[in-house]
C-alpha atoms as an extended CHARMM CRD file, in Angstrom:
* protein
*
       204  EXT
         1         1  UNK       CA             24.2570000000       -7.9410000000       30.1230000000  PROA      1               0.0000000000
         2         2  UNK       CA             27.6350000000       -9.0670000000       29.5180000000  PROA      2               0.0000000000
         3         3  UNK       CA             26.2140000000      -12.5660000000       28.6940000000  PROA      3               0.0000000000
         4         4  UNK       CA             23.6080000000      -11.1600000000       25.9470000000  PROA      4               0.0000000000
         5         5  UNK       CA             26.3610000000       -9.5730000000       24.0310000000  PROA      5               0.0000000000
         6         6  UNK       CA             28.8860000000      -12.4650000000       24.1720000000  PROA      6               0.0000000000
         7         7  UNK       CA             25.8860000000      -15.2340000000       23.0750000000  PROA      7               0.0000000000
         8         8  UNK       CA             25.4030000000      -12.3250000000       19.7590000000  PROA      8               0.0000000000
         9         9  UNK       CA             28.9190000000      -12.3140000000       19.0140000000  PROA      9               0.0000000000
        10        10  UNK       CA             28.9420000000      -16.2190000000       19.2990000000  PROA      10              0.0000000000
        11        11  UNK       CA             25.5390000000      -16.3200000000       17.4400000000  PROA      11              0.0000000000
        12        12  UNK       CA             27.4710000000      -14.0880000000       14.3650000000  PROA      12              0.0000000000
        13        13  UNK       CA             30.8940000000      -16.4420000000       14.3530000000  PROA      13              0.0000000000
        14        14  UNK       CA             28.5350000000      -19.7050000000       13.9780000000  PROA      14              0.0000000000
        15        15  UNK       CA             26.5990000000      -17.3850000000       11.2340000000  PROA      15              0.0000000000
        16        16  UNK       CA             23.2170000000      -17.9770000000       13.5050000000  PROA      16              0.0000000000
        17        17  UNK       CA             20.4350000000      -15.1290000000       12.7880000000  PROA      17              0.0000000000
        18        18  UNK       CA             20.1760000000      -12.5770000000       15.0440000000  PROA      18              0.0000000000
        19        19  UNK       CA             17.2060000000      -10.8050000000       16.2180000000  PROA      19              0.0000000000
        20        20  UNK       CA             17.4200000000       -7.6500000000       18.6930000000  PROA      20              0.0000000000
        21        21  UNK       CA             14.2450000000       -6.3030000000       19.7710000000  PROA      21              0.0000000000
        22        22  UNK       CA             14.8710000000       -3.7950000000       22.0210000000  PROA      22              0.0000000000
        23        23  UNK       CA             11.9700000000       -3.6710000000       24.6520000000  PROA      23              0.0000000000
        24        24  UNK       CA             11.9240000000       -0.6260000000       26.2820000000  PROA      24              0.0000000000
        25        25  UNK       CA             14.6490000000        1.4790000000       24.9990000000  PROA      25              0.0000000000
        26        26  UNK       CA             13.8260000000        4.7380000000       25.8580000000  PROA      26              0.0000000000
        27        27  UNK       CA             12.2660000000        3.9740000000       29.4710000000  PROA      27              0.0000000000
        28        28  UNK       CA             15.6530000000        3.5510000000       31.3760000000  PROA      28              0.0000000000
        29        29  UNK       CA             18.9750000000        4.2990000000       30.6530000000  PROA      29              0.0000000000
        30        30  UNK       CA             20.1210000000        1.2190000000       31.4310000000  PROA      30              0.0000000000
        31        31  UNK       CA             17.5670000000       -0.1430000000       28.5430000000  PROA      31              0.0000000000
        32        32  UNK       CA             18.8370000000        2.4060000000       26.0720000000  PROA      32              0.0000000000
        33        33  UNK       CA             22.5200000000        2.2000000000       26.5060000000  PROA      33              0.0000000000
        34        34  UNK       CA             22.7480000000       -1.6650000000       26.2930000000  PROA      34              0.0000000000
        35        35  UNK       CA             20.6070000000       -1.6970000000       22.9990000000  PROA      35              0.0000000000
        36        36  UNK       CA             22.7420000000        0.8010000000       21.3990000000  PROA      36              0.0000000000
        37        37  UNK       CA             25.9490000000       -1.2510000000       22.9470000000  PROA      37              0.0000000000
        38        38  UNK       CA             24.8800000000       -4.1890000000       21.4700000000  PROA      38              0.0000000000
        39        39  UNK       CA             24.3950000000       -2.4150000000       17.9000000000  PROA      39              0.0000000000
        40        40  UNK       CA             27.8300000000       -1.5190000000       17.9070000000  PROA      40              0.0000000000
        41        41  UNK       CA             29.0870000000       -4.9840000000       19.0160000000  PROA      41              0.0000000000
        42        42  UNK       CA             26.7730000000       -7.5870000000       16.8620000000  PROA      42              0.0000000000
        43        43  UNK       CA             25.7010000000       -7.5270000000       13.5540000000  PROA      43              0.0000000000
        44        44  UNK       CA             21.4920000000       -7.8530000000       13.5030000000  PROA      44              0.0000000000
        45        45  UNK       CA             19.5270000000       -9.8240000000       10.7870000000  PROA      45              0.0000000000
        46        46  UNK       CA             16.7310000000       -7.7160000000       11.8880000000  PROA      46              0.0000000000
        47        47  UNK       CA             15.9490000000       -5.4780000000       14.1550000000  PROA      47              0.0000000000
        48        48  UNK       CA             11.9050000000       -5.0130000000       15.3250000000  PROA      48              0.0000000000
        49        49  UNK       CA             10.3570000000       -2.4150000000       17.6920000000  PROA      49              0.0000000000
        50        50  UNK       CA              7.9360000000       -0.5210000000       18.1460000000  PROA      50              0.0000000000
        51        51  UNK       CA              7.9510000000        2.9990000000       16.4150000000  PROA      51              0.0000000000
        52        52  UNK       CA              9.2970000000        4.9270000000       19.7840000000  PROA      52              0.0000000000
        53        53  UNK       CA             11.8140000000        1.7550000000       20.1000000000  PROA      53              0.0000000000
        54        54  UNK       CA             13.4910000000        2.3620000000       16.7380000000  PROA      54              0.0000000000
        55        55  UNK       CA             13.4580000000        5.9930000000       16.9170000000  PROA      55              0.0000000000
        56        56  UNK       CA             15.8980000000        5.8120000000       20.1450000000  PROA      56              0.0000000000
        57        57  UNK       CA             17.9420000000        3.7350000000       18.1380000000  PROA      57              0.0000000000
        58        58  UNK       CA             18.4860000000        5.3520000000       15.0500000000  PROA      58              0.0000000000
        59        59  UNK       CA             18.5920000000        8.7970000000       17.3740000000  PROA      59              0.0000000000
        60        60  UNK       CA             20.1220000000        8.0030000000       20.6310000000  PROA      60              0.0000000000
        61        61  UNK       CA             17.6380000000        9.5440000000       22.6260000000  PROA      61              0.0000000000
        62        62  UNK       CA             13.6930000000        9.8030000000       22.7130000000  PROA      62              0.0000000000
        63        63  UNK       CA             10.9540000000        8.5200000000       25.1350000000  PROA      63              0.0000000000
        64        64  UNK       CA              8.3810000000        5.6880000000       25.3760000000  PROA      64              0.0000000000
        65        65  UNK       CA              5.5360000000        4.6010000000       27.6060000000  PROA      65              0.0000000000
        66        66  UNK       CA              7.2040000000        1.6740000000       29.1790000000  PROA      66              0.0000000000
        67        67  UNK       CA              7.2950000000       -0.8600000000       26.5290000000  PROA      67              0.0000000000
        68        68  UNK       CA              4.4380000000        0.9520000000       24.4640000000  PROA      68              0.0000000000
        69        69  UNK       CA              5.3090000000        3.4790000000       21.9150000000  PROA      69              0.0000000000
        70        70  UNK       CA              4.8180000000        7.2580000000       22.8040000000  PROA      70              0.0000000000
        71        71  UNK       CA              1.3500000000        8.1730000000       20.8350000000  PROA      71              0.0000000000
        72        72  UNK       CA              3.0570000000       10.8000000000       19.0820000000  PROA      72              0.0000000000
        73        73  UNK       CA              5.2840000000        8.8560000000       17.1230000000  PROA      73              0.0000000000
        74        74  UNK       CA              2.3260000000        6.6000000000       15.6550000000  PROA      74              0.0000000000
        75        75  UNK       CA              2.6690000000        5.2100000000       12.2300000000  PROA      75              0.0000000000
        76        76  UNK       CA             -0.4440000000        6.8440000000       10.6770000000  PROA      76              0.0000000000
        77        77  UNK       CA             -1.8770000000        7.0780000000        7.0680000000  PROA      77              0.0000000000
        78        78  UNK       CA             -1.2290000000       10.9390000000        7.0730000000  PROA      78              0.0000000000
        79        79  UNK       CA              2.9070000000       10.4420000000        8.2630000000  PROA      79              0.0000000000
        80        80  UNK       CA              3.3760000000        6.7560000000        6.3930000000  PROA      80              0.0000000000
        81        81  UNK       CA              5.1610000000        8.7500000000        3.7110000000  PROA      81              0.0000000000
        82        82  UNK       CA              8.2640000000       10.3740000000        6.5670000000  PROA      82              0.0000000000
        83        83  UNK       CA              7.8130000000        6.7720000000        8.2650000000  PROA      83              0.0000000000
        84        84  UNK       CA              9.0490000000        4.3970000000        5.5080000000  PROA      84              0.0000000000
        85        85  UNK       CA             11.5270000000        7.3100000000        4.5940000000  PROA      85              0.0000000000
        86        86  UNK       CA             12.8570000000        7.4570000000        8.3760000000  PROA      86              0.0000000000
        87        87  UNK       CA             12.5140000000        3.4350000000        8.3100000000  PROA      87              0.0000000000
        88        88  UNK       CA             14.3400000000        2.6520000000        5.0450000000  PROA      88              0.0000000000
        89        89  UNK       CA             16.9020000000        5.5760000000        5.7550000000  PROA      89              0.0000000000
        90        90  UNK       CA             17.9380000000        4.2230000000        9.6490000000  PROA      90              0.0000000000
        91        91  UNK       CA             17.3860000000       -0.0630000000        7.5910000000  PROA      91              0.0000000000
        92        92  UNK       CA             20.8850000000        1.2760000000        5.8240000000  PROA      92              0.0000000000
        93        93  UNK       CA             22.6060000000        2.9640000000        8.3840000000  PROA      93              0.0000000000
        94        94  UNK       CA             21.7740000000       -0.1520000000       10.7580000000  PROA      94              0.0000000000
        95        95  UNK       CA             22.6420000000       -2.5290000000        7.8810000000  PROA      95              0.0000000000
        96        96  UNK       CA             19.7310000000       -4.2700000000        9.0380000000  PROA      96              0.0000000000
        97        97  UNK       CA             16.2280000000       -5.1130000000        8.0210000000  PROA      97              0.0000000000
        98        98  UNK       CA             13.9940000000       -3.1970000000       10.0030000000  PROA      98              0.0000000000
        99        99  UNK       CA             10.5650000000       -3.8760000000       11.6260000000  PROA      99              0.0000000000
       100       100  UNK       CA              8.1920000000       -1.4410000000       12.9570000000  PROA      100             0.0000000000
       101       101  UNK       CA              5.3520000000       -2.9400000000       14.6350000000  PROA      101             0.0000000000
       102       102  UNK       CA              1.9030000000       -1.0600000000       15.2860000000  PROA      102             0.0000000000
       103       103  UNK       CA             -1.5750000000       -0.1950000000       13.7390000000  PROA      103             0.0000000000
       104       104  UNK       CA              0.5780000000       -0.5010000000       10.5080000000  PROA      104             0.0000000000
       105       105  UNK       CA              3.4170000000       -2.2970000000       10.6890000000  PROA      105             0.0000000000
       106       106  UNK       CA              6.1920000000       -1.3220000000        8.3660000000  PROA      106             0.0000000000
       107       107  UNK       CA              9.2130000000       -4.2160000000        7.6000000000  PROA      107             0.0000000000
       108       108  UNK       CA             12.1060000000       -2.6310000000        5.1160000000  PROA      108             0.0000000000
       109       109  UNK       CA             15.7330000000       -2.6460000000        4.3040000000  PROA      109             0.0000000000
       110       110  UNK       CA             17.6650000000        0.1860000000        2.3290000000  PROA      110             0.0000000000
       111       111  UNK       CA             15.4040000000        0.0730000000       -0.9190000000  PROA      111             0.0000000000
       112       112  UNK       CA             12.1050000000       -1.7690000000       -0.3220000000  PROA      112             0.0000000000
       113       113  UNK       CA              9.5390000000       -1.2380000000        2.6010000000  PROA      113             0.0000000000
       114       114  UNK       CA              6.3650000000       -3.4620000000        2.9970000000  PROA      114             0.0000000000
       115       115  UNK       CA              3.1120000000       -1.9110000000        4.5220000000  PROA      115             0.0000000000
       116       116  UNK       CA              1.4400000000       -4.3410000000        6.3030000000  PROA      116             0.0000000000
       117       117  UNK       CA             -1.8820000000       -3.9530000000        7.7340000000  PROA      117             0.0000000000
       118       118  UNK       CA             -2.8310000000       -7.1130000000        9.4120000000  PROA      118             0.0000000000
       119       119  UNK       CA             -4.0410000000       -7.4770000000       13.1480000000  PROA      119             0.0000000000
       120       120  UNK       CA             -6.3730000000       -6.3330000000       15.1170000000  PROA      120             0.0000000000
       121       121  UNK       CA             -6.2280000000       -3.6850000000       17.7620000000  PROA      121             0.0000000000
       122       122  UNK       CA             -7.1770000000       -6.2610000000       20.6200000000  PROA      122             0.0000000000
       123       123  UNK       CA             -3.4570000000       -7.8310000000       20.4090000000  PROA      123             0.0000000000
       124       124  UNK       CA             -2.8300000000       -4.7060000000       22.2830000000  PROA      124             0.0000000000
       125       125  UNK       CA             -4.0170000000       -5.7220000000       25.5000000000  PROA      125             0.0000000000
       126       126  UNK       CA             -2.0870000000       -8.9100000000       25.3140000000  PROA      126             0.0000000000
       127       127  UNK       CA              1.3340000000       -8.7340000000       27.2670000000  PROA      127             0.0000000000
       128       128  UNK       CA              4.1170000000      -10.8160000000       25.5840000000  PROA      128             0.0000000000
       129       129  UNK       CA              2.8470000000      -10.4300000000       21.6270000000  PROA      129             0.0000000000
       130       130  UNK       CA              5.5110000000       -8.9800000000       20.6410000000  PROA      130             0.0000000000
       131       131  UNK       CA              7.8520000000      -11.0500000000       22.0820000000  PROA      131             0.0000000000
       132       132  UNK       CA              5.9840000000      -14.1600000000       19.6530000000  PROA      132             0.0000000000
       133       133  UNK       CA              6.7790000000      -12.0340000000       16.7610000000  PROA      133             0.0000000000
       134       134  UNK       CA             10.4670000000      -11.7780000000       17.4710000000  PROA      134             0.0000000000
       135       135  UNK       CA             10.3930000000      -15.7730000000       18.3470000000  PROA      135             0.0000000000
       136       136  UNK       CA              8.5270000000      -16.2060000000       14.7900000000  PROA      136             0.0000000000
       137       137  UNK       CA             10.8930000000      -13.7830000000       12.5820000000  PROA      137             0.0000000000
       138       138  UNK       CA             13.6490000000      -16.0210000000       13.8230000000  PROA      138             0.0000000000
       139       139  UNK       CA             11.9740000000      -18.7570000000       12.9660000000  PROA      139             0.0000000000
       140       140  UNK       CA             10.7540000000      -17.4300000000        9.3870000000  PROA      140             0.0000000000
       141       141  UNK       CA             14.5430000000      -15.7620000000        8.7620000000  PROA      141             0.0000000000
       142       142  UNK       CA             16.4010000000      -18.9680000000        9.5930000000  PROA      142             0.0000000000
       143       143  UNK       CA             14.1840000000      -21.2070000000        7.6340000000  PROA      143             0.0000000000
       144       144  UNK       CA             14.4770000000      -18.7210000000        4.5240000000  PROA      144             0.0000000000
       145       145  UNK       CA             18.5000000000      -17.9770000000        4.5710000000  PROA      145             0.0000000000
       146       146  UNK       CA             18.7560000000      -15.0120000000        1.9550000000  PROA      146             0.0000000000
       147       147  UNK       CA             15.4750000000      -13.8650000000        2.0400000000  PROA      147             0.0000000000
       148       148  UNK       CA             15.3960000000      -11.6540000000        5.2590000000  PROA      148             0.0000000000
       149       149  UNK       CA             13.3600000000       -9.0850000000        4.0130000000  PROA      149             0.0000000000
       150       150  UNK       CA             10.7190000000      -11.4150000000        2.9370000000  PROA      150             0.0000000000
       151       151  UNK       CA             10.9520000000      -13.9180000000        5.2870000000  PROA      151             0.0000000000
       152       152  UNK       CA             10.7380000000      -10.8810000000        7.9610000000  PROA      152             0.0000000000
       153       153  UNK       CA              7.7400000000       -9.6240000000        6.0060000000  PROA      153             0.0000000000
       154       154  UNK       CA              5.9280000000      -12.8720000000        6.0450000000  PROA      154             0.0000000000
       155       155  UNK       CA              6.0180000000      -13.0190000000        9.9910000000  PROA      155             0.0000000000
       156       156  UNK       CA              4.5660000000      -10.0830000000       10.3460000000  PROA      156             0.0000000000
       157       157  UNK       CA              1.8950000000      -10.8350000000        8.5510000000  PROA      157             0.0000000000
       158       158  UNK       CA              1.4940000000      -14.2150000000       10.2700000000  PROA      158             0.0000000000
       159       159  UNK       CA              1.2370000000      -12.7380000000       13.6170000000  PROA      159             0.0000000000
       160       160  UNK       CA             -1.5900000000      -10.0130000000       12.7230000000  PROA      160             0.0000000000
       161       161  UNK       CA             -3.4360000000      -12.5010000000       10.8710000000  PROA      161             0.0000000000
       162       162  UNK       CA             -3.1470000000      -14.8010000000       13.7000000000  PROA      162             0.0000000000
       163       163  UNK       CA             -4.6430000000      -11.6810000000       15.8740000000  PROA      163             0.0000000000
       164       164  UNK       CA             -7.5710000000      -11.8590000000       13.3470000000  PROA      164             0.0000000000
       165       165  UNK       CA             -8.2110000000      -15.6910000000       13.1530000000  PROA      165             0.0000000000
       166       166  UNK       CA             -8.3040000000      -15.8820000000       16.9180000000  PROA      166             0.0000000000
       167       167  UNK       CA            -10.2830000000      -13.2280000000       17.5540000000  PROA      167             0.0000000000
       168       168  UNK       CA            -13.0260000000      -14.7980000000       15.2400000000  PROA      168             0.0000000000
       169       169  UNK       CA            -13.6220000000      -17.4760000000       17.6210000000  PROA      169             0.0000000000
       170       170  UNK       CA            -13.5190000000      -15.6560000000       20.6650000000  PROA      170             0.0000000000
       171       171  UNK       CA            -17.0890000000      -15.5140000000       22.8980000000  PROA      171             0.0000000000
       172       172  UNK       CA            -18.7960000000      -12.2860000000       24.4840000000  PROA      172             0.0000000000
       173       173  UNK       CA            -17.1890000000      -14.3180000000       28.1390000000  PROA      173             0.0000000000
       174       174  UNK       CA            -13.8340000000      -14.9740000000       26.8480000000  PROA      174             0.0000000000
       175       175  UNK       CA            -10.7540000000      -12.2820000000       27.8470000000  PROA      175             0.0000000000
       176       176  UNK       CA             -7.1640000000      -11.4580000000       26.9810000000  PROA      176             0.0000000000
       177       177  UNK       CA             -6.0710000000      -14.8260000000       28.3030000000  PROA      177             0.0000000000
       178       178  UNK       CA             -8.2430000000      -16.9510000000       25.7600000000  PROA      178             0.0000000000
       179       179  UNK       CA             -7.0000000000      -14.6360000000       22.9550000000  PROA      179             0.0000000000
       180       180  UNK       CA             -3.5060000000      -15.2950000000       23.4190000000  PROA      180             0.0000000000
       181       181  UNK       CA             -4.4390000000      -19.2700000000       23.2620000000  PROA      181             0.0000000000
       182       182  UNK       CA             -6.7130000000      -18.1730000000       19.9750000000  PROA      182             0.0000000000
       183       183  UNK       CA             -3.8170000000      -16.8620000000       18.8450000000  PROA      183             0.0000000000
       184       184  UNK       CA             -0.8280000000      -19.3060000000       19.4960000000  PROA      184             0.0000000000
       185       185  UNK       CA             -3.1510000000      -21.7950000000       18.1300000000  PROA      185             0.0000000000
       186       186  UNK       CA             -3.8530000000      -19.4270000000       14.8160000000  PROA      186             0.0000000000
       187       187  UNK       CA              0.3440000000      -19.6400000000       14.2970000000  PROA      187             0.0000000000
       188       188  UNK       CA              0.0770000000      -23.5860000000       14.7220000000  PROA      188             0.0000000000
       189       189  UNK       CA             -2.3440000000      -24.3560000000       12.4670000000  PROA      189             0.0000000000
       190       190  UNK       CA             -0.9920000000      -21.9450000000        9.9040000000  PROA      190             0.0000000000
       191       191  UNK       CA             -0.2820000000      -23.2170000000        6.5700000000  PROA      191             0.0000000000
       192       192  UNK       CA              1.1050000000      -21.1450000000        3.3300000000  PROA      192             0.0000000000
       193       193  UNK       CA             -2.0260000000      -20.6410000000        1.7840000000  PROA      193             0.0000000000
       194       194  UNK       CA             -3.9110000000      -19.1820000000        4.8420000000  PROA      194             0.0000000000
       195       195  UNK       CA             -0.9660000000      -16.9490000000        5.0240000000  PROA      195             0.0000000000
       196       196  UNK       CA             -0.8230000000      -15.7630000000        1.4570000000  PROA      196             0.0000000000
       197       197  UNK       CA             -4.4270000000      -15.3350000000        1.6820000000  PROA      197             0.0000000000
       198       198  UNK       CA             -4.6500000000      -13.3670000000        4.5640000000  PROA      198             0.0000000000
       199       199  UNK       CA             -1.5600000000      -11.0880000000        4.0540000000  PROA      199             0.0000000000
       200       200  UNK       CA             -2.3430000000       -7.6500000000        3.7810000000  PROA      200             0.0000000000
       201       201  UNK       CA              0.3550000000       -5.9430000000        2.7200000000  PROA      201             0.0000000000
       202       202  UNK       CA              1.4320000000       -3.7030000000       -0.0440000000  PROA      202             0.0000000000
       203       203  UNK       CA              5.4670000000       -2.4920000000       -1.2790000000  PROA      203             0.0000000000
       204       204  UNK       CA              6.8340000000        0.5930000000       -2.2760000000  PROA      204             0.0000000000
């Protein structure tokens, strides 16, 4: 652990982004306490979790199903209003731009949240896809310097609607394995416009 914190306090005196995305806070101790440790000791670009993830964060304490959110946090259509309160709310206490990732995923900072709604619930089953969207909102924030928010935004669209590109071409025989390929090769082949067509997304 000692060597994640010292690379984030190397990445902030070069002025490198910094992503934390803190998988499984909430199912150890050991998980929870080093991604609160590592709030306190590095500044984050963004931060992205799942719902559960975040809410340890911003709370100290909580629970999750491994690295799966605890069902009874959801981000649903009947809570979105409490969720982009509780998201915008912990984005300035954090100092960070925030990124929720689920059915709906919600990106925000202090003052603006985007909805997004891309995806499909199939990505689900597909160990490691959240892990790609961390790699691609560094990628997206570091490419766009002063437009986290955006840039942040962007990704997350990019990844759903690489969930829903790949799953178009997927056979009754194919499985989880062939999905993930559907998908890396969805992000490759990406170009602006299929992204700004495909985005599905609104901001309040």
């Amino acid at each position: 652990m000692p060597s994640i914190l010292l690379a984030g306090k190397k990445a902030n005196e070069l002025g490198h982004k910094v992503v934390l995305d803190p998988v499984g806070a909430g199912a150890s101790r050991l998980r929870t306490e080093t991604a609160l440790n590592l709030m306190k000791e590095v500044k984050f670009d963004v931060i992205k979790g799942n719902i559960s993830e975040i809410k340890i964060l911003a709370y100290g304490s909580g629970s999750t199903r491994g690295v799966d959110a605890d069902g009874t946090d959801a981000v649903t259509e009947e809570a979105l209003d409490s969720s982009i309160a509780f998201v915008k709310e912990f984005a300035a206490k954090s100092r960070s731009v925030i990124a929720i990732t689920g059915a709906i995923d919600l990106v925000s900072d202090a003052a603006t949240c985007y909805i997004i709604r891309n995806g499909r619930a199939e990505m689900g089953k597909i160990t490691g896809t959240g892990c790609q969207l961390s790699a691609v909102i560094a990628a997206f924030i570091t490419a766009n310097p002063g437009q986290t928010l955006k840039a942040t935004a962007a990704a997350v669209c990019a990844m759903g609607l690489a969930g829903e590109i790949g799953w178009r071409s997927m056979a009754p025989s194919d499985g989880n394995s062939t999905y993930r390929n559907r998908m890396i090769d969805a992000i490759y082949h990406m170009d602006g416009d299929t992204l700004e067509k495909g985005a599905n997304y609104e901001v309040r």
